Coordinates of C-alpha atoms and ligand atoms in Angstrom, one line a residue:
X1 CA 220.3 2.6 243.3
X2 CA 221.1 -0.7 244.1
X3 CA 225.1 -1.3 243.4
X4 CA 224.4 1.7 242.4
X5 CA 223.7 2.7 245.7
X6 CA 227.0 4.9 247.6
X7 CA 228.2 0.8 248.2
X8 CA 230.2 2.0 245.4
X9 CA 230.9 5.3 247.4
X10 CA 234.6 4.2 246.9
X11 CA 237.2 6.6 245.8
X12 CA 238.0 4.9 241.9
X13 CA 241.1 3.5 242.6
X14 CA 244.2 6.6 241.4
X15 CA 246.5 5.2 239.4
X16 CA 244.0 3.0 237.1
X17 CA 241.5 6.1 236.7
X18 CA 244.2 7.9 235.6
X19 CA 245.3 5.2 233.1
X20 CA 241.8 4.9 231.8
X21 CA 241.0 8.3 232.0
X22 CA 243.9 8.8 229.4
X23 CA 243.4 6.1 227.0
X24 CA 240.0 6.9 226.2
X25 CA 239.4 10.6 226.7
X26 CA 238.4 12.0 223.4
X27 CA 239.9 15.5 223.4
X28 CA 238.5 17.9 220.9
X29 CA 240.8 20.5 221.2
X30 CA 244.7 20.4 222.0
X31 CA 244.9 19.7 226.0
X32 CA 246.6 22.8 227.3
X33 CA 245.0 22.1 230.9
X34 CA 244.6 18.9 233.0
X35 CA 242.2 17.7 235.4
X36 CA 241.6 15.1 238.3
X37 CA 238.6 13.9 239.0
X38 CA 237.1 11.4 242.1
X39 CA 233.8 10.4 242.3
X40 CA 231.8 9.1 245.3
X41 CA 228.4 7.6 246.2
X42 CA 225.8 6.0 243.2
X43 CA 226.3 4.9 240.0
X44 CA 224.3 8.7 238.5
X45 CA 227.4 10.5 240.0
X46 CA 229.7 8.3 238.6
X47 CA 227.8 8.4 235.2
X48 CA 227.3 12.6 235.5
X49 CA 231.7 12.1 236.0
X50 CA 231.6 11.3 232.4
X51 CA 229.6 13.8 231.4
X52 CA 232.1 16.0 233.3
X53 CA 235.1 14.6 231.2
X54 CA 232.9 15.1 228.1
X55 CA 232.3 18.9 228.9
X56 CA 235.9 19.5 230.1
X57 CA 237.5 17.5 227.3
X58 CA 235.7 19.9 224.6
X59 CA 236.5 22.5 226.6
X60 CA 241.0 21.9 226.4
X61 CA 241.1 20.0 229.8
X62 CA 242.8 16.2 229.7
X63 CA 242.5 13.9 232.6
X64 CA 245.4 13.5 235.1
X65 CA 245.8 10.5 238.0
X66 CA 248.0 12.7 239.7
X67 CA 246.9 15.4 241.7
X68 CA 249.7 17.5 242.2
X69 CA 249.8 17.4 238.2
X70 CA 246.4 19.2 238.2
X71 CA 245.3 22.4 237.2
X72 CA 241.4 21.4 238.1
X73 CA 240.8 19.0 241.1
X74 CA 237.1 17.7 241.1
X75 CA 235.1 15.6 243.9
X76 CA 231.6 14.5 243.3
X77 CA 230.1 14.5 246.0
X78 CA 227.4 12.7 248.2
X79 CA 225.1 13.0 250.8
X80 CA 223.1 10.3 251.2
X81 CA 224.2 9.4 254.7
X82 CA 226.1 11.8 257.1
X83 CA 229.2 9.3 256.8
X84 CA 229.4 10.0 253.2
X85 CA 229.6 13.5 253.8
X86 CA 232.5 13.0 256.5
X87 CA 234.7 11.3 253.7
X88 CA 234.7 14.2 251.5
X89 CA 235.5 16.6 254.5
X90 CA 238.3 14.6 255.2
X91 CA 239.1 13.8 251.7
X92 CA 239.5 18.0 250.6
X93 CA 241.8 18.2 253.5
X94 CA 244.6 16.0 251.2
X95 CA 244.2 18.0 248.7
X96 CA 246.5 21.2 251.1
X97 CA 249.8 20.1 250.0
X98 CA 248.8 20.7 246.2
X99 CA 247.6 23.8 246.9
X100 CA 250.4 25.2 248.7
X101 CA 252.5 24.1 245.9
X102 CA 250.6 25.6 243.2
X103 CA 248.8 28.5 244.2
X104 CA 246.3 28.2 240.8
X105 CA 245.4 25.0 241.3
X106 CA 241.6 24.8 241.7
X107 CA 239.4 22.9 243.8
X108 CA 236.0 22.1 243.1
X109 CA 232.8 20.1 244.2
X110 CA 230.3 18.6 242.7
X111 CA 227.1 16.7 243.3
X112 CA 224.7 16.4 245.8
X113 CA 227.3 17.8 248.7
X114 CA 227.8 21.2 246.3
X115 CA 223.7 21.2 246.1
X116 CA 223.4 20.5 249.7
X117 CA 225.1 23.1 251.1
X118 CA 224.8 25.6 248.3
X119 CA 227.3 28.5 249.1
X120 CA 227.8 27.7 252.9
X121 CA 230.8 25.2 251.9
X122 CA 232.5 27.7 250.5
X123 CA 232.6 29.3 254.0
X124 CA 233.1 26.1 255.5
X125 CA 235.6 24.8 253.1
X126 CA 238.5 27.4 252.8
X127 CA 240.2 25.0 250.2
X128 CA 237.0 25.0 247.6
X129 CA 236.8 27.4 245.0
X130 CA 233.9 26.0 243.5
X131 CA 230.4 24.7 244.4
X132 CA 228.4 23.0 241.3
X133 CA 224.9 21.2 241.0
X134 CA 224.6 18.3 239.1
X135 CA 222.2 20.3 236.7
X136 CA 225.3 23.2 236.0
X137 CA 227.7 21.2 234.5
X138 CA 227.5 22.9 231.3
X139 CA 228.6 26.4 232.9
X140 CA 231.7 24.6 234.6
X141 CA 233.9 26.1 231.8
X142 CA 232.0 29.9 232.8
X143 CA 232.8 28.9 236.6
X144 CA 236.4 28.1 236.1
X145 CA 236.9 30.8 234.4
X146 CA 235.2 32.9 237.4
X147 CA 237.3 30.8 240.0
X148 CA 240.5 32.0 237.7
X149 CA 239.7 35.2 238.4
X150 CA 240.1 34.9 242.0
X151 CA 236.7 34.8 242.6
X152 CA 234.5 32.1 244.1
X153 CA 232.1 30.2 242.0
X154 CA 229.0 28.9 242.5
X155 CA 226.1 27.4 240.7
X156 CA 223.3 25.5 241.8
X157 CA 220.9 25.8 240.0
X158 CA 218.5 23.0 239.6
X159 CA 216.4 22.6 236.1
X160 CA 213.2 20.9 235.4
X161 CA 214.7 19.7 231.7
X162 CA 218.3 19.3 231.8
X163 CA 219.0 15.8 230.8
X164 CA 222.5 16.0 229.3
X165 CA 220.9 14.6 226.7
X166 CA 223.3 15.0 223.8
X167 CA 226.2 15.1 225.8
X168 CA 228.5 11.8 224.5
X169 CA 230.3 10.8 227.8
X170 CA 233.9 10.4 228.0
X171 CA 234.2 6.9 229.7
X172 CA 235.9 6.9 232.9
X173 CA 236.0 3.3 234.0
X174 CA 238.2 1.5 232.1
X175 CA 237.3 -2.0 231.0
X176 CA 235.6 -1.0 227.9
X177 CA 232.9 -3.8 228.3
X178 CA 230.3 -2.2 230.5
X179 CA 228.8 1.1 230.9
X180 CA 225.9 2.9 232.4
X181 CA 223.7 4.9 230.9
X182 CA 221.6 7.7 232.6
X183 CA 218.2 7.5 231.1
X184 CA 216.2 10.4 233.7
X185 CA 217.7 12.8 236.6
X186 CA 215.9 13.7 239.8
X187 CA 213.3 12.3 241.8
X188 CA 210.2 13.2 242.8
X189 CA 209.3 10.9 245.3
X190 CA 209.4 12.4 248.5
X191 CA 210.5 9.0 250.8
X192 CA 210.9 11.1 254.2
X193 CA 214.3 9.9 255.0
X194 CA 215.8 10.8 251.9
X195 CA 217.9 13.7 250.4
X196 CA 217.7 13.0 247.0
X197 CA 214.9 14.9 245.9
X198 CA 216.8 18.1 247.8
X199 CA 220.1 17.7 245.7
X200 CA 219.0 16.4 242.5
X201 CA 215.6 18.1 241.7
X202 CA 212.5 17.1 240.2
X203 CA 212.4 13.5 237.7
X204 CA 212.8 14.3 234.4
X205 CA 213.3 11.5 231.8
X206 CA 215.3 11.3 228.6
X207 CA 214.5 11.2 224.8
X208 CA 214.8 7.6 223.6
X209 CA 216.6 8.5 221.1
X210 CA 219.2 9.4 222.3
X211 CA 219.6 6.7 225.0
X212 CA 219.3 4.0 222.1
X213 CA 221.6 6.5 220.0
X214 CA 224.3 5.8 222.9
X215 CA 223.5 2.1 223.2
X216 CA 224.1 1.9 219.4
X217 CA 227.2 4.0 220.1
X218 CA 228.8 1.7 223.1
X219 CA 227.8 -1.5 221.0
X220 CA 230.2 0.0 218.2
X221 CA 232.6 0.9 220.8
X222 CA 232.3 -2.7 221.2
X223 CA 231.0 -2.8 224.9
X224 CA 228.7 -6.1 225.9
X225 CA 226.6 -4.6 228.5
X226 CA 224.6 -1.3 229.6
X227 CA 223.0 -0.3 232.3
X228 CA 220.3 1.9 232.3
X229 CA 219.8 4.6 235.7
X230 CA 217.7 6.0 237.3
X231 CA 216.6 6.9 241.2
X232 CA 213.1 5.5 240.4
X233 CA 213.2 3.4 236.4
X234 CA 209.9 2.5 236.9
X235 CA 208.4 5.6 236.1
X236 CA 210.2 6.7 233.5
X237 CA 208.3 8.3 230.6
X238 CA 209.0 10.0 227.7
X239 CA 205.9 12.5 226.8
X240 CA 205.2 14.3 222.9
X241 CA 204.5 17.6 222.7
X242 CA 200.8 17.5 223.5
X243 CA 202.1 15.7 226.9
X244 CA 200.7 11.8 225.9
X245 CA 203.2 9.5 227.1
X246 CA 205.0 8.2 224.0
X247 CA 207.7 5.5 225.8
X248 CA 207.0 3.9 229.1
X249 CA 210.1 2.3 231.1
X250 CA 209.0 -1.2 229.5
X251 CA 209.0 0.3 226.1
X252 CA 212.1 2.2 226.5
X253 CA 214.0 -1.2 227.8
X254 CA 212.4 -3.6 224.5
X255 CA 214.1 -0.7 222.7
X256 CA 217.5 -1.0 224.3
X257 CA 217.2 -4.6 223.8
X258 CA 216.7 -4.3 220.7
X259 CA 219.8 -2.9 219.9
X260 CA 221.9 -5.9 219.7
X261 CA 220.9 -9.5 220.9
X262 CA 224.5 -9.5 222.6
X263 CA 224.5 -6.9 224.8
X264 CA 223.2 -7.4 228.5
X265 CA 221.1 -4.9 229.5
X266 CA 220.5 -4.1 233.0
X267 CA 218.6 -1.4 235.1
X268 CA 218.6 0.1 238.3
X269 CA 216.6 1.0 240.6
X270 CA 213.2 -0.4 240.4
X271 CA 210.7 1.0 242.4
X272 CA 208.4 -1.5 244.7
X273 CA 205.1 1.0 243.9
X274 CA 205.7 1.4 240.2
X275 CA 207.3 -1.8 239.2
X276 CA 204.7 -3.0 236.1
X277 CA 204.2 -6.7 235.2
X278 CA 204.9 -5.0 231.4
X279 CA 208.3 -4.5 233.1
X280 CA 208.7 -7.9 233.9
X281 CA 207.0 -9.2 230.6
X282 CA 210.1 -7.7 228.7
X283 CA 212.4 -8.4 231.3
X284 CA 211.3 -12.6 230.4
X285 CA 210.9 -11.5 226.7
X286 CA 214.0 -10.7 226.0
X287 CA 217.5 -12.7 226.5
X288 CA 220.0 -10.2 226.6
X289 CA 217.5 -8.6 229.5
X290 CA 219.4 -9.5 232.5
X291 CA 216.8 -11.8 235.1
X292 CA 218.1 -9.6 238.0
X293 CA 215.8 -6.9 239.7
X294 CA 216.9 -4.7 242.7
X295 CA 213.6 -3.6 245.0
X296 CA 214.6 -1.6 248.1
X297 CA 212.3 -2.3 250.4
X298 CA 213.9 -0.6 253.3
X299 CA 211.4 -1.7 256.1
X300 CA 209.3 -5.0 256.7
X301 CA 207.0 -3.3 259.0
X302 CA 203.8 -1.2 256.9
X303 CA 203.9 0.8 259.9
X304 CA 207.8 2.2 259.3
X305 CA 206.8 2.4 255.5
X306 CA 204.0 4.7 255.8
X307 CA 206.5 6.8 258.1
X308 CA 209.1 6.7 255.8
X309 CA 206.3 7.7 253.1
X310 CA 207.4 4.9 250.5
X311 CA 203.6 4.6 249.5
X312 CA 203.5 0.5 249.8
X313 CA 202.8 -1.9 252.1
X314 CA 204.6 -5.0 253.1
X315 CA 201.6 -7.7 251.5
X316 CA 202.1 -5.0 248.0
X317 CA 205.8 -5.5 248.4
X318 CA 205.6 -9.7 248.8
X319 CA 202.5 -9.2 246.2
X320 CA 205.5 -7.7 243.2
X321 CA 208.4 -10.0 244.8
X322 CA 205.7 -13.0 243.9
X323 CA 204.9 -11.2 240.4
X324 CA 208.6 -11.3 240.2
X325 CA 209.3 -14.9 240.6
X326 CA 205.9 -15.4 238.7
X327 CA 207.1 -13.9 235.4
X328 CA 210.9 -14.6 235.7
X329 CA 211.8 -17.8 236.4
X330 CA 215.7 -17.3 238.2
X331 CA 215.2 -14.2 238.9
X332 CA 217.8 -12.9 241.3
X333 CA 216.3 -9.8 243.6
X334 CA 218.5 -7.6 245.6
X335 CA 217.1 -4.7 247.9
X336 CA 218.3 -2.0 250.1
X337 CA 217.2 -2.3 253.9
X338 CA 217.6 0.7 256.6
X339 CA 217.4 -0.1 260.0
X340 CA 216.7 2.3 263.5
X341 CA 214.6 4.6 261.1
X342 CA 212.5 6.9 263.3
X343 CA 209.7 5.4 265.3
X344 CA 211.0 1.7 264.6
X345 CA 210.1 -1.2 267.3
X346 CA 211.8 -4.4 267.9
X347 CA 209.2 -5.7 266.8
X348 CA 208.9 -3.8 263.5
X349 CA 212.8 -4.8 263.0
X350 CA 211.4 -8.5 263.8
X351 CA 208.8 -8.0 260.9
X352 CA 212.3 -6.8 258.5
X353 CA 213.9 -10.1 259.7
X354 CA 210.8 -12.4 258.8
X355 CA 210.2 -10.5 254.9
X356 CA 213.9 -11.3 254.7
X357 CA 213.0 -15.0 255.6
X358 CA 210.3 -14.9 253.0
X359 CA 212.2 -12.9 250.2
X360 CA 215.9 -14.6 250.6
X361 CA 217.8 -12.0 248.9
X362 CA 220.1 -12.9 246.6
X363 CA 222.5 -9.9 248.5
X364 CA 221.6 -6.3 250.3
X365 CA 222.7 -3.1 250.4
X366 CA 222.3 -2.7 254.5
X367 CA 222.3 0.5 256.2
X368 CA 221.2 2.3 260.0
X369 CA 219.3 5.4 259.8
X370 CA 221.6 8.6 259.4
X371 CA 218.9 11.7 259.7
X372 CA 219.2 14.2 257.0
X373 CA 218.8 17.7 257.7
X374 CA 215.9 19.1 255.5
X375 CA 214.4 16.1 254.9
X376 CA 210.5 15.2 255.8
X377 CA 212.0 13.0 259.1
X378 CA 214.0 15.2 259.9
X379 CA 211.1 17.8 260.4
X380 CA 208.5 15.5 261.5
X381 CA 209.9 12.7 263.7
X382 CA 212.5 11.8 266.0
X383 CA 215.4 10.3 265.8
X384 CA 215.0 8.5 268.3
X385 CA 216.7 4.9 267.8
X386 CA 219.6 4.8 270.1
X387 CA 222.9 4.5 267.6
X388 CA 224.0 1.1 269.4
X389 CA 220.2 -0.2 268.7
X390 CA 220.5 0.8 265.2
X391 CA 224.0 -0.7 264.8
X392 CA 222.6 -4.2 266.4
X393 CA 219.7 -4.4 264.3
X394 CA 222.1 -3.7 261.3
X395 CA 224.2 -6.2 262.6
X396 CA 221.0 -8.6 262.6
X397 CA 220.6 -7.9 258.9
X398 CA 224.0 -8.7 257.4
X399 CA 224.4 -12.0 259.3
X400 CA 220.9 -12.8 258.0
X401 CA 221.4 -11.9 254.5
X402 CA 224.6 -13.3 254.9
X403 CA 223.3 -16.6 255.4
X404 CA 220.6 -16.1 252.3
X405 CA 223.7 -15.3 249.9
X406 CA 225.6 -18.3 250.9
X407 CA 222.8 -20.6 250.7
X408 CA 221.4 -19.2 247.6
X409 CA 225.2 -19.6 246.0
X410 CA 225.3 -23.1 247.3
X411 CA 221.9 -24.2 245.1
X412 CA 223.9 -22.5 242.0
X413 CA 226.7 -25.4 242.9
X414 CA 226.8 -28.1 240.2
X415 CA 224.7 -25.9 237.0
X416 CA 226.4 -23.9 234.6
X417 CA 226.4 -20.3 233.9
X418 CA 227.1 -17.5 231.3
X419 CA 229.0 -15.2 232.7
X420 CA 230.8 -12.3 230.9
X421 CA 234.2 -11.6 231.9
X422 CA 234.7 -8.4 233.2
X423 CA 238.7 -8.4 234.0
X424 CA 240.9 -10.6 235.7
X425 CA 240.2 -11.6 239.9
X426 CA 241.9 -9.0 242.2
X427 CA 243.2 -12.4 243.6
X428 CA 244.9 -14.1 241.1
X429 CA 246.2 -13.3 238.0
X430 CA 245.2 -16.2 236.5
X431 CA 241.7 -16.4 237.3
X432 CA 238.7 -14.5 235.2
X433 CA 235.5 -12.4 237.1
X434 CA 232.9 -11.0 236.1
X435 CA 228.8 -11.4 236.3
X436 CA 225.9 -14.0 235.6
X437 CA 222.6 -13.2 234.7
X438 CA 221.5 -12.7 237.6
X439 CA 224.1 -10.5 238.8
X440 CA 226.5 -12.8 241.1
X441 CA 230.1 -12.4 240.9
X442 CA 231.9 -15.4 239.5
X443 CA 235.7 -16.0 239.6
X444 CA 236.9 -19.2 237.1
X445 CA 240.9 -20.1 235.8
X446 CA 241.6 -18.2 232.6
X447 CA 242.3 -20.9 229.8
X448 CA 241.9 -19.4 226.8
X449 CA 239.4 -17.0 227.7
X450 CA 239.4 -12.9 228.0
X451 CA 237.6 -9.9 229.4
X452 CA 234.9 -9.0 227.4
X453 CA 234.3 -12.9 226.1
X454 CA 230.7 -14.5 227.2
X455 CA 231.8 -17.8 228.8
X456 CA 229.7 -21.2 230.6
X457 CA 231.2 -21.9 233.9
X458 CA 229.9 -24.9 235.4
X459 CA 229.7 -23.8 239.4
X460 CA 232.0 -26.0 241.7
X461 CA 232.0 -23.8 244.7
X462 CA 230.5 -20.9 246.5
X463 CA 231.7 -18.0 249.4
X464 CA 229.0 -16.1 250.4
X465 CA 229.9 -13.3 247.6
X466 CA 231.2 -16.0 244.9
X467 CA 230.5 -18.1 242.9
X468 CA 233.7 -20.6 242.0
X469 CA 233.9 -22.1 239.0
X470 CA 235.4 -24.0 235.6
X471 CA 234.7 -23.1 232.2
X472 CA 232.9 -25.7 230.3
X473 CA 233.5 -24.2 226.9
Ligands
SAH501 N1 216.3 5.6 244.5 C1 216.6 4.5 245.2 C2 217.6 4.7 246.4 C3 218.6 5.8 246.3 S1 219.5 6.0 247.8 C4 215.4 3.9 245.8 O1 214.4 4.5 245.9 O2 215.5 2.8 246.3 C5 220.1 4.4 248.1 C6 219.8 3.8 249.4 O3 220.3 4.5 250.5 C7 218.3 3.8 249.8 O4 217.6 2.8 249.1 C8 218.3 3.7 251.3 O5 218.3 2.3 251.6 C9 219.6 4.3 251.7 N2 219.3 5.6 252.3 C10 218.8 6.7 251.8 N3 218.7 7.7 252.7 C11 219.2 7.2 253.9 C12 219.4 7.7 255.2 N4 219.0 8.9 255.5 N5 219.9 6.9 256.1 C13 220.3 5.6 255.8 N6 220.2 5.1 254.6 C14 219.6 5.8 253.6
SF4_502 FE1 215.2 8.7 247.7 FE2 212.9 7.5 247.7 FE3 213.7 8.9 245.6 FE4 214.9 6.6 246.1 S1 212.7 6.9 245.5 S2 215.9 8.5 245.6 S3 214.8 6.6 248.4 S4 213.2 9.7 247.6
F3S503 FE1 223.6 9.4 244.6 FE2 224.5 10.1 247.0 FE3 223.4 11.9 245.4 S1 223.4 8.2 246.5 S2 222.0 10.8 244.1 S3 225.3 10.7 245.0 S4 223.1 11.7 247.6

């Protein structure tokens, strides 16, 4: 899932969770409890996080930044690669010192890490107390209650329908401008490298209602941009009860649209196989539909795609990229690319190379192959890309893209764009940052301008993850 991917498998930075965490949770009942919560890997866990802070909030529990402060620690978890995992090993280890100071402190985990490995963390974790799915976040109140009682808790179940639906999330990131909304859960795709369908179930989309109902919501709130997630957007569908599809992802994202001309609404991930030209018809319909589409293709080579079971070739991939630039003029495209996957040749990495040629990405999420246990590779094929061959050929994909990015940022030099100002630049405190349409970062001096403002920044300069600019109004 594009950024959305676990390249935002960063722990939230403490002190300013904390801080945000506090100024916007919505507490029901008293706070007699608090909590501390870190979330890792995509955009769904950090968007289930808030569902989290909603449950807990109704439940008496307010949000701490500081640990040892805690009565509840939570990590949500991932698993995508076996590095992710390896952070969160090391990262329960910290938590030691708070437990040996307060000996009712609980620690929990949650995501696709607690579904993973199901009750064996427990065992292999002496610090965790609790193991929960992402579909048992409603029983987290029952399971701290269990934990209390000085017994372990798990639950992982996995449900066909739970969508959280009604649940109004307690916003954890703190800008107030944008926010992502989960419009489906699971995946049923089966790509034979891949854990997902393992730890989050089958796909199951959500009413409409309800995601325009939380658009409206955020709009009021006075946020200027969603975005909508989902493992695979593409086929979302929303059926009535005699199972007739009633909303289609296109339909669905006219709707959101619709909510208010000034929001920017975005989406993530698209799905090379199911990506409609409808999809793209309301993408160029609709203004405040951000031109910007991320398409993993993972492989170049139809050879490694069949074997990684992603059910397209490379001519239908560079068929929808050309649909793409058909139907959206400026369309910025993004994808996710592993390399060393089982079976892979130099000359099928070649073949990644030359659809990178053809494509220029705008930017990449770039990985090498970390085998999965459970998965369909993992059964079927060997692993059998040396690691410092995988890490070369990964090494041959960032400098490529590398070079796409900064060219592509240099051809935005000299035209203006909007961009909506998302906070002020880690680097200077007097310099703005936040998105164009199509996605790019771009830094600009403040004036008169202010985080949540739409601005038109004439482009003076480029890095290869930059745009550098001057406002122009
Ligand atoms: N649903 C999204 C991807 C979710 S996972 C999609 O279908 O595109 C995000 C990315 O992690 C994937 O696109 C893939 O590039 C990468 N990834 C997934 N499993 C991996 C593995 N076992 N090893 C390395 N990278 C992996
Ligand atoms: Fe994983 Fe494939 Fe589903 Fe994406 S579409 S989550 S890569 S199985
Ligand atoms: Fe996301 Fe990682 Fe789970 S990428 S769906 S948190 S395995």
């Amino acid at each position: 899932m594009g950024e959305f991917n676990d390249v935002l498998a960063k722990t939230i930075d403490e002190s300013k969770q904390g801080e945000a965490l506090s100024k916007n949770i919505l507490s029901h009942k008293p706070i007699q409890k608090h909590f501390y919560i870190e979330s890792y890997g995509c955009a769904m866990n950090f968007s289930d996080s808030e569902i989290v802070a909603s449950i807990l909030s109704e439940n008496g529990y307010g949000v701490t930044n500081d640990y040892f402060e805690a009565d509840l620690i939570l990590l949500n978890t991932c698993s995508i690669r076996e590095k992710a995992e390896d952070t969160i090993r090391n990262r329960i280890q910290v938590f030691k010192k708070a437990k040996r100071k307060n000996k009712d402190l609980l620690v929990g985990v949650l995501g696709c890490m607690a579904e993973r490995l199901k009750g064996k963390l427990l065992e292999e974790e002496k610090l965790v107390d609790m193991v929960v799915g992402p579909d048992a976040y409603r029983t987290l109140p029952a399971l701290i209650a269990e934990a209390k009682g000085g017994q372990k808790a798990v639950n992982v179940l996995l449900s066909r329908e739970e969508t959280y639906a009604e649940i109004n999330p307690v916003r954890l990131n703190q800008n107030g401008i944008t926010a992502f909304i989960s419009i489906m859960r699971g995946c049923d795709n089966m790509c034979s490298f891949c854990v997902v369908p393992f730890t989050r179930g089958r796909e199951r989309s959500r009413d409409p209602e309800t995601i325009v109902n939380e658009t409206r919501d955020l709009v009021n709130k006075g946020y200027k941009e969603v975005t909508l997630l989902g493992q695979n957007v593409d086929s979302y569908k929303w059926k009535n009860e005699a199972g007739e599809i009633e909303t289609t992802f296109a339909q669905l994202l006219e709707k959101v649209a619709l909510v208010d001309p000034n929001l920017r609404v975005r989406f993530s991930t698209s799905h090379p196989k199911d990506i409609t030209d409808d999809v793209l018809h309301t993408v160029a319909k609709y203004d405040n539909v951000c031109n910007y589409i991320h398409l993993p293709v993972q492989s170049g080579s139809s050879v490694v795609l069949e074997r990684m079971n992603r059910t397209y070739t490379r001519e239908w991939y560079l068929e929808r990229v050309e649909a793409i630039r058909r139907i959206i003029p400026d369309c910025g495209i993004s994808a996710d690319v592993i390399t060393g996957f089982c079976g892979e040749t130099e000359e099928d990495h070649q073949e990644t190379l030359s659809l990178m040629e053809i494509v220029k990405y705008d930017m990449s999420y770039m990985f090498y192959y970390s085998e999965r246990p459970g998965t369909l590779a993992a059964r079927k094929y060997e692993d059998d890309v040396p690691l410092e061959v995988k890490k070369k050929r990964l090494a041959e994909v960032i400098k490529l893209q590398n070079q796409h990015s900064l060219e592509g940022n240099k051809r935005d030099i000299g035209k203006v764009h909007t961009v909506l100002v998302e906070r002020f630049s880690k680097k200077s405190e007097n310099d703005l940052c936040g998105r164009n349409d199509q996605y790019k970062m771009v830094v600009f001096p403040q004036k008169n301008h202010q985080p949540g403002d739409y601005v038109d920044v004439l482009i003076t300069d480029c890095t290869g993850g930059t745009l550098i600019g001057e406002a122009v109004n």
